[in-house]
Coordinates of C-alpha atoms in Angstrom, one line a residue:
M1 CA 0.0 0.0 0.0
S2 CA 1.2 3.5 -0.7
E3 CA -0.3 6.9 0.1
I4 CA -1.6 9.7 -2.1
A5 CA 1.1 12.3 -2.0
N6 CA 0.4 15.3 0.1
P7 CA -3.4 15.4 0.1
Q8 CA -3.3 18.0 2.8
N9 CA -2.0 20.6 0.4
L10 CA -4.2 20.4 -2.6
S11 CA -2.5 23.2 -4.5
A12 CA 1.0 21.7 -4.3
P13 CA 2.2 20.0 -7.5
G14 CA 2.0 16.3 -7.3
P15 CA 4.3 13.6 -8.7
K16 CA 4.4 13.0 -12.5
A17 CA 2.4 10.1 -13.9
T18 CA 4.4 7.0 -15.2
R19 CA 3.9 5.0 -18.3
R20 CA 1.4 2.8 -16.4
E21 CA -0.9 5.8 -15.8
W22 CA -0.9 6.8 -19.3
I23 CA -1.7 3.3 -20.7
G24 CA -4.3 3.1 -18.0
L25 CA -5.9 6.3 -19.4
A26 CA -6.3 4.5 -22.8
V27 CA -8.2 1.8 -20.8
L28 CA -10.5 4.5 -19.1
A29 CA -11.2 5.9 -22.6
L30 CA -12.9 2.8 -23.7
P31 CA -16.1 2.8 -21.5
C32 CA -16.4 6.5 -22.2
M33 CA -16.5 6.0 -26.1
L34 CA -19.1 3.2 -25.4
Y35 CA -21.2 5.6 -23.3
S36 CA -21.7 8.1 -26.2
M37 CA -21.9 5.4 -28.9
D38 CA -24.8 3.9 -27.2
L39 CA -26.6 7.2 -27.3
T40 CA -26.1 7.5 -31.1
V41 CA -26.6 4.1 -32.4
L42 CA -30.2 3.7 -31.0
N43 CA -31.3 6.7 -33.1
L44 CA -30.2 4.8 -36.2
A45 CA -31.9 1.6 -35.1
V46 CA -35.4 3.3 -34.3
P47 CA -36.9 2.7 -37.7
Q48 CA -36.0 -1.1 -37.7
L49 CA -36.9 -1.7 -34.2
T50 CA -40.2 0.1 -34.5
E51 CA -41.1 -2.2 -37.6
E52 CA -40.1 -5.3 -35.7
L53 CA -41.2 -4.7 -32.0
K54 CA -44.2 -2.3 -33.0
P55 CA -44.0 -0.2 -29.7
S56 CA -46.6 2.4 -29.1
A57 CA -45.7 6.1 -29.2
A58 CA -45.3 6.1 -25.4
Q59 CA -43.1 2.9 -25.4
L60 CA -40.9 4.3 -28.1
L61 CA -40.4 7.4 -26.0
W62 CA -39.4 5.3 -23.0
I63 CA -37.0 3.3 -25.0
I64 CA -35.3 6.4 -26.1
D65 CA -35.3 8.4 -22.9
I66 CA -35.1 5.8 -20.1
Y67 CA -31.3 5.4 -20.6
G68 CA -30.6 9.0 -20.0
F69 CA -33.1 9.2 -17.2
M70 CA -31.4 6.3 -15.2
V71 CA -28.0 7.6 -15.9
A72 CA -28.8 11.0 -14.5
G73 CA -30.7 9.6 -11.4
S74 CA -28.0 7.1 -10.5
L75 CA -24.8 9.2 -11.0
I76 CA -24.7 10.8 -7.5
T77 CA -25.2 7.3 -5.8
M78 CA -22.6 5.5 -8.1
G79 CA -20.0 8.3 -7.7
T80 CA -20.3 8.1 -3.8
L81 CA -20.4 4.3 -3.9
G82 CA -17.1 4.3 -5.9
D83 CA -15.5 6.4 -3.1
R84 CA -16.6 3.6 -0.6
I85 CA -16.0 0.3 -2.4
G86 CA -13.2 1.3 -4.8
R87 CA -13.4 3.1 -8.1
R88 CA -11.8 0.3 -10.1
R89 CA -14.1 -2.2 -8.4
L90 CA -17.2 -0.2 -9.3
L91 CA -15.9 0.2 -12.9
M92 CA -15.5 -3.5 -13.2
I93 CA -19.0 -4.2 -11.8
G94 CA -20.4 -1.6 -14.1
S95 CA -18.7 -3.1 -17.1
I96 CA -20.2 -6.5 -16.4
A97 CA -23.5 -5.1 -15.9
F98 CA -23.3 -3.0 -19.1
G99 CA -22.1 -5.9 -21.3
L100 CA -24.9 -8.3 -20.0
A101 CA -27.5 -5.6 -20.4
S102 CA -26.4 -4.9 -24.0
I103 CA -26.8 -8.6 -24.8
F104 CA -30.2 -8.5 -23.3
A105 CA -31.2 -5.4 -25.3
A106 CA -29.8 -7.0 -28.5
F107 CA -32.2 -9.9 -28.2
A108 CA -35.2 -8.0 -26.6
W109 CA -38.3 -9.8 -27.9
N110 CA -40.8 -6.9 -27.3
A111 CA -40.9 -3.2 -26.3
E112 CA -41.3 -3.9 -22.7
T113 CA -38.0 -6.0 -22.5
L114 CA -36.1 -3.5 -24.5
I115 CA -37.2 -0.7 -22.0
L116 CA -36.2 -2.8 -19.1
A117 CA -32.8 -3.5 -20.8
R118 CA -32.3 0.2 -21.5
A119 CA -33.0 1.0 -17.9
V120 CA -30.3 -1.4 -16.7
L121 CA -27.9 -0.1 -19.2
G122 CA -28.4 3.3 -17.8
I123 CA -27.8 2.3 -14.3
A124 CA -24.5 0.5 -15.4
A125 CA -23.6 3.5 -17.5
A126 CA -23.8 5.7 -14.4
T127 CA -20.9 3.7 -12.9
L128 CA -18.7 4.4 -15.9
A129 CA -18.3 8.1 -16.1
P130 CA -17.7 9.0 -12.4
S131 CA -15.5 6.0 -12.0
T132 CA -13.3 6.8 -14.8
L133 CA -13.1 10.6 -14.0
S134 CA -12.3 9.9 -10.4
L135 CA -9.7 7.5 -11.2
I136 CA -8.0 10.0 -13.4
R137 CA -8.3 12.5 -10.4
N138 CA -6.1 10.0 -8.4
M139 CA -3.9 8.7 -11.2
F140 CA -2.7 12.1 -12.5
L141 CA -1.7 14.2 -9.4
D142 CA 0.2 16.8 -11.4
D143 CA -2.0 19.7 -12.4
R144 CA -1.0 20.0 -16.0
Q145 CA -1.0 16.2 -16.7
R146 CA -4.4 15.9 -15.0
T147 CA -5.9 18.8 -17.3
F148 CA -4.5 16.9 -20.3
A149 CA -5.9 13.6 -19.1
I150 CA -9.4 15.0 -18.7
G151 CA -9.0 16.5 -22.1
V152 CA -8.4 13.0 -23.3
W153 CA -11.3 11.7 -21.3
L154 CA -13.6 14.3 -22.9
A155 CA -12.3 13.5 -26.3
S156 CA -13.1 9.9 -25.9
F157 CA -16.9 10.8 -25.6
S158 CA -16.6 12.9 -28.7
A159 CA -14.9 9.9 -30.5
G160 CA -17.7 7.6 -29.5
G161 CA -20.2 10.1 -30.8
A162 CA -18.4 10.4 -34.1
I163 CA -17.8 6.7 -34.5
G164 CA -21.2 5.6 -33.4
P165 CA -23.3 6.7 -36.5
V166 CA -20.8 5.2 -39.0
V167 CA -20.2 1.8 -37.2
G168 CA -23.9 1.6 -36.3
G169 CA -25.0 2.4 -39.8
L170 CA -22.7 -0.3 -41.2
M171 CA -24.0 -2.8 -38.7
L172 CA -27.7 -2.0 -39.5
S173 CA -27.0 -2.4 -43.2
Q174 CA -25.8 -6.0 -42.6
F175 CA -27.6 -7.2 -39.4
W176 CA -30.7 -6.9 -37.4
W177 CA -31.5 -3.7 -35.3
G178 CA -30.2 -5.4 -32.0
S179 CA -26.7 -5.9 -33.4
V180 CA -25.8 -2.3 -32.6
F181 CA -26.0 -3.2 -28.8
L182 CA -23.5 -6.0 -29.2
L183 CA -20.8 -3.5 -30.0
A184 CA -20.4 -2.9 -26.3
V185 CA -19.6 -6.6 -25.4
P186 CA -16.1 -7.1 -26.8
V187 CA -15.0 -3.6 -25.4
M188 CA -16.4 -4.5 -21.9
V189 CA -14.5 -7.7 -22.1
L190 CA -11.4 -5.9 -22.9
I191 CA -11.9 -3.6 -20.0
L192 CA -12.3 -6.5 -17.6
V193 CA -9.1 -8.1 -18.8
L194 CA -6.9 -4.9 -18.7
G195 CA -8.5 -3.0 -15.9
P196 CA -7.2 -5.1 -13.0
I197 CA -3.8 -5.1 -14.6
L198 CA -3.3 -1.3 -15.5
L199 CA -5.7 0.5 -13.2
P200 CA -4.8 1.1 -9.5
E201 CA -7.6 0.9 -6.9
F202 CA -8.7 4.0 -5.0
R203 CA -11.1 4.4 -2.2
D204 CA -11.7 6.3 1.0
P205 CA -10.8 4.0 3.9
E206 CA -12.7 6.1 6.3
A207 CA -15.9 6.3 4.4
G208 CA -19.1 5.1 6.1
R209 CA -21.9 3.0 4.7
I210 CA -24.2 4.2 1.9
D211 CA -27.4 5.8 3.3
L212 CA -30.1 4.2 1.2
T213 CA -32.6 6.9 2.0
S214 CA -30.3 9.5 0.7
A215 CA -29.7 7.5 -2.4
A216 CA -33.5 7.1 -2.9
Q217 CA -34.0 10.9 -2.5
S218 CA -31.2 11.8 -4.9
L219 CA -32.8 9.5 -7.5
V220 CA -36.2 10.9 -7.1
A221 CA -35.0 14.6 -7.1
V222 CA -32.9 14.4 -10.1
L223 CA -35.3 12.2 -12.2
S224 CA -38.3 14.4 -11.3
V225 CA -36.6 17.6 -12.3
I226 CA -35.2 16.2 -15.5
Y227 CA -38.5 14.5 -16.5
G228 CA -40.2 17.8 -15.8
V229 CA -37.9 19.9 -18.0
K230 CA -38.1 17.2 -20.8
H231 CA -41.8 17.2 -20.6
I232 CA -41.8 21.0 -21.2
A233 CA -39.8 20.3 -24.4
E234 CA -42.4 17.7 -25.7
A235 CA -45.6 19.0 -24.5
G236 CA -45.0 22.7 -23.2
L237 CA -45.4 24.1 -19.8
D238 CA -48.3 22.4 -18.1
T239 CA -49.4 20.9 -14.8
T240 CA -47.4 17.7 -15.3
A241 CA -44.2 19.5 -15.8
I242 CA -44.8 21.9 -13.0
F243 CA -45.7 19.1 -10.6
F244 CA -42.5 16.9 -11.3
I245 CA -40.2 20.0 -11.2
L246 CA -41.6 21.1 -7.7
L247 CA -41.5 17.6 -6.5
G248 CA -37.9 17.3 -7.5
I249 CA -37.1 20.6 -5.8
A250 CA -38.9 19.6 -2.5
V251 CA -37.1 16.3 -2.5
A252 CA -33.7 18.0 -3.2
I253 CA -34.3 20.2 -0.1
L254 CA -35.1 17.2 2.0
F255 CA -32.1 15.5 0.7
A256 CA -29.8 18.5 1.4
R257 CA -31.1 18.7 5.0
R258 CA -30.6 15.0 5.5
Q259 CA -26.9 15.4 4.4
L260 CA -26.2 18.0 6.9
R261 CA -27.4 15.8 9.7
L262 CA -25.7 12.6 8.6
A263 CA -22.2 11.6 10.0
D264 CA -21.5 9.9 6.6
P265 CA -23.5 11.9 4.1
L266 CA -24.0 10.7 0.5
I267 CA -22.6 14.1 -0.6
D268 CA -20.6 16.4 1.7
L269 CA -22.2 19.7 1.0
A270 CA -18.9 21.4 2.2
L271 CA -17.8 20.8 -1.4
F272 CA -20.0 23.6 -2.6
K273 CA -18.2 25.9 -0.1
T274 CA -15.2 25.8 -2.5
P275 CA -15.4 28.9 -4.7
T276 CA -13.7 27.2 -7.7
F277 CA -16.0 24.2 -7.4
S278 CA -19.2 26.1 -7.3
A279 CA -18.2 28.7 -9.9
A280 CA -17.0 25.9 -12.4
L281 CA -20.2 23.8 -11.8
G282 CA -22.4 26.7 -12.5
V283 CA -20.5 27.7 -15.7
N284 CA -20.6 23.9 -16.8
I285 CA -24.4 23.9 -16.5
L286 CA -24.8 27.0 -18.5
G287 CA -22.4 25.7 -21.1
M288 CA -24.4 22.5 -21.5
F289 CA -27.7 24.4 -21.5
V290 CA -26.7 26.3 -24.7
G291 CA -24.8 23.4 -26.3
F292 CA -27.2 20.5 -26.1
G293 CA -30.1 22.6 -27.4
A294 CA -28.0 23.4 -30.4
F295 CA -27.4 19.8 -31.4
L296 CA -31.2 19.2 -31.1
F297 CA -32.0 21.8 -33.6
V298 CA -29.4 20.7 -36.0
A299 CA -30.5 17.0 -36.0
Q300 CA -34.0 18.2 -37.0
Y301 CA -32.7 20.6 -39.7
L302 CA -30.5 18.0 -41.4
Q303 CA -33.0 15.3 -41.5
L304 CA -36.5 17.1 -41.8
V305 CA -35.4 20.2 -43.8
L306 CA -32.6 19.0 -45.9
G307 CA -34.0 15.5 -46.2
L308 CA -30.9 13.5 -45.3
S309 CA -31.1 10.1 -43.9
P310 CA -30.1 9.5 -40.4
F311 CA -26.9 7.8 -41.6
V312 CA -25.9 10.6 -43.9
A313 CA -26.8 13.2 -41.2
G314 CA -24.6 11.2 -38.9
L315 CA -21.8 11.4 -41.3
W316 CA -22.1 15.2 -41.5
S317 CA -21.8 15.1 -37.6
V318 CA -18.4 13.4 -37.9
P319 CA -16.4 16.7 -38.4
T320 CA -17.8 18.1 -35.2
G321 CA -16.6 15.1 -33.2
V322 CA -13.1 15.3 -34.8
A323 CA -13.0 19.1 -33.9
M324 CA -14.1 18.3 -30.4
I325 CA -11.4 15.7 -30.2
L326 CA -8.6 17.8 -31.4
A327 CA -9.7 20.8 -29.3
S328 CA -10.1 18.7 -26.1
M329 CA -6.5 17.5 -26.7
G330 CA -5.3 21.1 -27.4
V331 CA -7.0 23.0 -24.6
P332 CA -4.4 21.4 -21.9
V333 CA -1.6 23.0 -23.9
L334 CA -3.3 26.4 -24.0
A335 CA -4.0 26.2 -20.2
T336 CA -0.2 26.2 -19.6
R337 CA -0.1 29.8 -21.1
F338 CA -3.5 31.4 -20.4
A339 CA -5.8 31.6 -17.4
A340 CA -8.6 29.1 -17.4
S341 CA -11.2 32.0 -16.9
N342 CA -9.9 33.6 -20.2
L343 CA -10.0 30.3 -22.1
I344 CA -13.5 29.4 -20.9
A345 CA -14.8 32.9 -21.7
S346 CA -13.1 32.7 -25.2
G347 CA -14.8 29.3 -25.7
F348 CA -18.2 30.9 -25.2
V349 CA -17.4 33.6 -27.7
L350 CA -16.3 30.9 -30.2
A351 CA -19.7 29.2 -29.5
A352 CA -21.4 32.5 -30.3
V353 CA -19.6 32.7 -33.7
G354 CA -20.7 29.2 -34.4
F355 CA -24.3 30.0 -33.5
A356 CA -24.0 33.2 -35.7
I357 CA -23.2 31.1 -38.7
C358 CA -26.1 28.8 -37.9
T359 CA -28.5 31.9 -38.2
Q360 CA -27.6 32.0 -42.0
V361 CA -29.0 28.7 -42.9
G362 CA -31.8 28.2 -45.4
T363 CA -34.0 25.6 -46.8
T364 CA -31.7 24.9 -49.6
S365 CA -28.3 25.5 -48.0
S366 CA -25.5 23.1 -48.1
P367 CA -25.0 20.9 -45.0
L368 CA -21.6 22.3 -45.0
L369 CA -22.8 25.6 -43.7
V370 CA -24.4 24.3 -40.5
T371 CA -21.5 21.8 -40.1
T372 CA -19.0 24.7 -40.1
G373 CA -21.0 26.6 -37.5
L374 CA -21.1 23.4 -35.4
V375 CA -17.4 22.7 -35.8
I376 CA -16.5 26.2 -34.6
L377 CA -19.1 25.8 -31.7
C378 CA -17.4 22.5 -30.7
L379 CA -13.9 24.3 -30.7
G380 CA -15.4 26.6 -28.2
F381 CA -17.1 24.1 -26.0
A382 CA -14.1 21.8 -25.8
S383 CA -12.3 24.3 -23.6
I384 CA -15.5 24.9 -21.5
G385 CA -15.9 21.2 -20.8
T386 CA -12.3 20.4 -20.3
L387 CA -11.4 23.2 -17.9
T388 CA -14.7 23.3 -15.9
T389 CA -14.5 19.5 -15.2
D390 CA -10.9 19.8 -14.3
M391 CA -11.8 22.6 -11.9
I392 CA -14.7 20.6 -10.4
V393 CA -12.7 17.5 -9.8
G394 CA -9.4 19.2 -9.0
S395 CA -10.8 21.4 -6.3
A396 CA -12.3 18.4 -4.3
P397 CA -9.9 16.3 -2.0
P398 CA -8.8 13.0 -3.5
E399 CA -11.0 11.0 -1.1
R400 CA -14.2 12.7 -2.6
A401 CA -13.2 12.5 -6.2
G402 CA -16.1 10.0 -6.8
A403 CA -18.7 12.3 -5.4
A404 CA -17.2 15.4 -7.1
S405 CA -17.0 13.5 -10.5
A406 CA -20.7 12.3 -10.1
I407 CA -21.8 16.0 -9.4
S408 CA -19.9 17.1 -12.5
E409 CA -21.6 14.4 -14.6
T410 CA -25.0 15.4 -13.2
S411 CA -24.4 19.0 -14.2
F412 CA -23.9 17.8 -17.7
E413 CA -27.1 15.9 -17.7
F414 CA -29.1 18.6 -15.9
G415 CA -27.8 21.4 -18.1
G416 CA -28.4 19.4 -21.3
A417 CA -32.0 18.5 -20.3
L418 CA -32.6 22.1 -19.3
G419 CA -31.2 23.4 -22.6
I420 CA -33.3 20.9 -24.7
A421 CA -36.5 21.8 -22.7
V422 CA -36.1 25.6 -22.8
L423 CA -34.5 26.2 -26.2
G424 CA -36.6 23.3 -27.6
S425 CA -39.8 25.0 -26.3
L426 CA -38.6 28.3 -27.7
L427 CA -38.0 26.8 -31.1
T428 CA -41.4 25.0 -31.0
S429 CA -43.2 28.2 -30.0
A430 CA -41.6 30.2 -32.7
Y431 CA -42.5 27.5 -35.3
R432 CA -46.1 27.4 -34.1
G433 CA -46.4 31.2 -34.1
R434 CA -45.1 31.5 -37.6
M435 CA -47.3 28.5 -38.8
D436 CA -50.4 30.2 -37.4
E437 CA -49.7 33.2 -39.7
L438 CA -49.2 31.0 -42.7
V439 CA -52.3 30.2 -44.8
V440 CA -52.0 27.0 -46.8
T441 CA -55.2 26.8 -49.0
G442 CA -56.8 23.7 -50.3
L443 CA -55.8 21.4 -47.5
P444 CA -58.0 19.7 -44.8
E445 CA -58.1 21.7 -41.5
E446 CA -56.9 18.7 -39.5
T447 CA -53.9 18.3 -41.9
I448 CA -52.9 21.9 -41.3
A449 CA -53.5 21.7 -37.6
A450 CA -51.1 18.7 -37.3
A451 CA -48.5 20.4 -39.5
R452 CA -48.7 23.6 -37.1
Q453 CA -47.6 21.5 -34.2
T454 CA -44.2 20.4 -35.2
L455 CA -42.1 20.0 -38.4
G456 CA -42.2 16.2 -37.7
G457 CA -46.0 16.3 -37.7
A458 CA -45.9 18.2 -41.0
V459 CA -43.5 15.6 -42.6
A460 CA -45.8 12.7 -41.3
V461 CA -49.1 14.1 -42.7
A462 CA -47.4 15.1 -45.9
S463 CA -46.9 11.4 -46.6
G464 CA -50.5 10.7 -47.0
L465 CA -51.2 13.7 -49.4
P466 CA -51.1 13.9 -53.2
P467 CA -47.6 14.9 -54.3
A468 CA -48.5 18.5 -55.3
D469 CA -50.2 19.2 -51.8
A470 CA -47.4 17.5 -49.9
E471 CA -44.9 19.6 -51.7
R472 CA -46.7 22.8 -50.9
L473 CA -47.2 21.9 -47.2
L474 CA -43.5 20.8 -46.8
T475 CA -42.1 23.8 -48.5
A476 CA -44.1 26.0 -46.2
A477 CA -43.3 24.1 -43.0
R478 CA -39.6 23.7 -43.9
G479 CA -39.4 27.5 -44.5
V480 CA -41.1 28.3 -41.2
F481 CA -38.9 25.8 -39.3
T482 CA -35.7 27.2 -40.8
Q483 CA -36.7 30.8 -39.9
S484 CA -37.4 29.5 -36.3
F485 CA -34.1 27.7 -36.2
A486 CA -32.2 30.9 -37.2
F487 CA -34.2 32.9 -34.6
T488 CA -33.3 30.4 -31.9
A489 CA -29.7 30.4 -32.9
S490 CA -29.7 34.1 -32.6
I491 CA -30.9 33.8 -29.0
C492 CA -28.1 31.4 -28.4
V493 CA -25.6 33.9 -29.7
F494 CA -26.8 36.4 -27.0
L495 CA -26.7 33.7 -24.4
S496 CA -23.3 32.5 -25.2
L497 CA -21.9 36.1 -25.0
A498 CA -23.6 36.8 -21.8
T499 CA -22.3 33.5 -20.4
A500 CA -18.8 34.4 -21.6
L501 CA -18.9 37.6 -19.3
M502 CA -20.5 35.7 -16.5
A503 CA -17.8 32.9 -16.7
F504 CA -14.9 35.3 -16.8
L505 CA -16.1 37.3 -13.9
L506 CA -17.1 34.2 -11.7
L507 CA -14.0 32.2 -12.4
R508 CA -11.6 35.0 -12.0
K509 CA -13.2 35.8 -8.8
A510 CA -13.0 32.2 -7.7
S511 CA -9.4 32.2 -8.7
D512 CA -8.6 35.3 -6.7
D513 CA -10.4 33.7 -3.7
G514 CA -8.0 30.8 -4.0
T515 CA -8.3 27.6 -6.0
G516 CA -7.2 25.3 -3.2
G517 CA -9.6 23.3 -1.3
D518 CA -11.9 24.8 1.2
P519 CA -10.1 24.7 4.7
A520 CA -13.0 22.7 6.2
L521 CA -12.5 20.1 3.3
V522 CA -8.8 20.1 3.7
D523 CA -9.0 19.5 7.3
K524 CA -11.3 16.6 6.9
A525 CA -9.2 15.1 4.0
S526 CA -7.5 11.8 5.1
P527 CA -3.9 11.4 4.3
S528 CA -4.3 7.7 4.0
A529 CA -6.5 7.3 1.1
N530 CA -5.8 3.8 -0.2
V531 CA -3.9 3.2 -3.4
G532 CA -4.3 -0.4 -4.3

């Protein structure tokens, strides 16, 4: 057994990583790639699985959404569990569960079993991101090396997002819809073989038992809020959305009060007293809020306006993944020369430029235009994601790296869900407002009513119309959607610039207040955190 070097002084430089740590980083990148691949390949498989399993509209929605819901709801518990039982052990357990659930999903015989398999996949996936990120926190004690390692970690998610549509499309062209889930199995086997050899074990030897009541409260709080904001994106602000959001907030308050009373809380709220931790977390949420909404718009634009197939639309997304990978690898180099607050603010300015390009799209534009905007946007978000994640994890004591990693990942999920809900609602509202002003003569009223709800509704009803009527309806609906897309992108320009200023001020102030851990945290940090 050896000890983590100098945990009492979190701001002191740590020892340099060896070859073993760098090879271990490559192993940690594998589950991260799978995590994002699993999100993309399902979208490609939806047409085939819909034809074979014949799910209802509600079942199809749950097949798509249950994975993200269970990931978001389980992250806090899994991150803290890793601190208690060991981050490597949790990663191995999660890998086994992910592999088995993938096989179950691949051979699901009806919609209900696929929903169950996707739920288990989400719980298993919740072990992957916080385990890998907290292991990086403990494997790379030198600040510069840790920043670079986190850049590689983020790049692996982007690589999975870029590879997923291509590999998934090829699999679907040769095999049945379930084959896309089997991509995870050989990768998980590789992790199980190499993990115990290359990855050290880390855990907090003084951690208490998991409080099951706290775990249940965190699950209910996160799931309720995220379900509520996603419901707003789908159906608008109604009593259902308000009920679940208020329920989540109420349970979150009960959760926080319980943590203050427990001797071994699920999350030590003292983490939030660290200025850098809180400021970086807030900026992270704002960044995901703007970024996730953008990709929602672009997917609809490429497929429903330009008429690209999901596979071809996926190919056009590959340059954005490559840009994210390259930028994530380059940000740590820039971080050695420029202040993090400057780089993050500059990232938001770049994002604003990308959104500004997206405001110029038209119904007959080349996909290259919107892809160029997205590439510039991704170059900006690479610095935001890498540096805020590094700040969040680096400002926490090593013993609480799992909890800090889980909070960071939850902020990604929450910010993304909030962005999709709010910006998605803004786009839908703009679309409906413009469609209400548009008069399409000669079509049944029920057809026009369906087309006025969403562009997807317009495309669906157009398939049952005579060619001339369908063309008139689609031309009108696509023109309105494109105008609404450009309008929403212009709002994102403003939001990105406002967030750039906010990030600069918040993070510079946090840096001035000191980037080391909060004294209360440092005093409680154990110098004997196990390194297996």
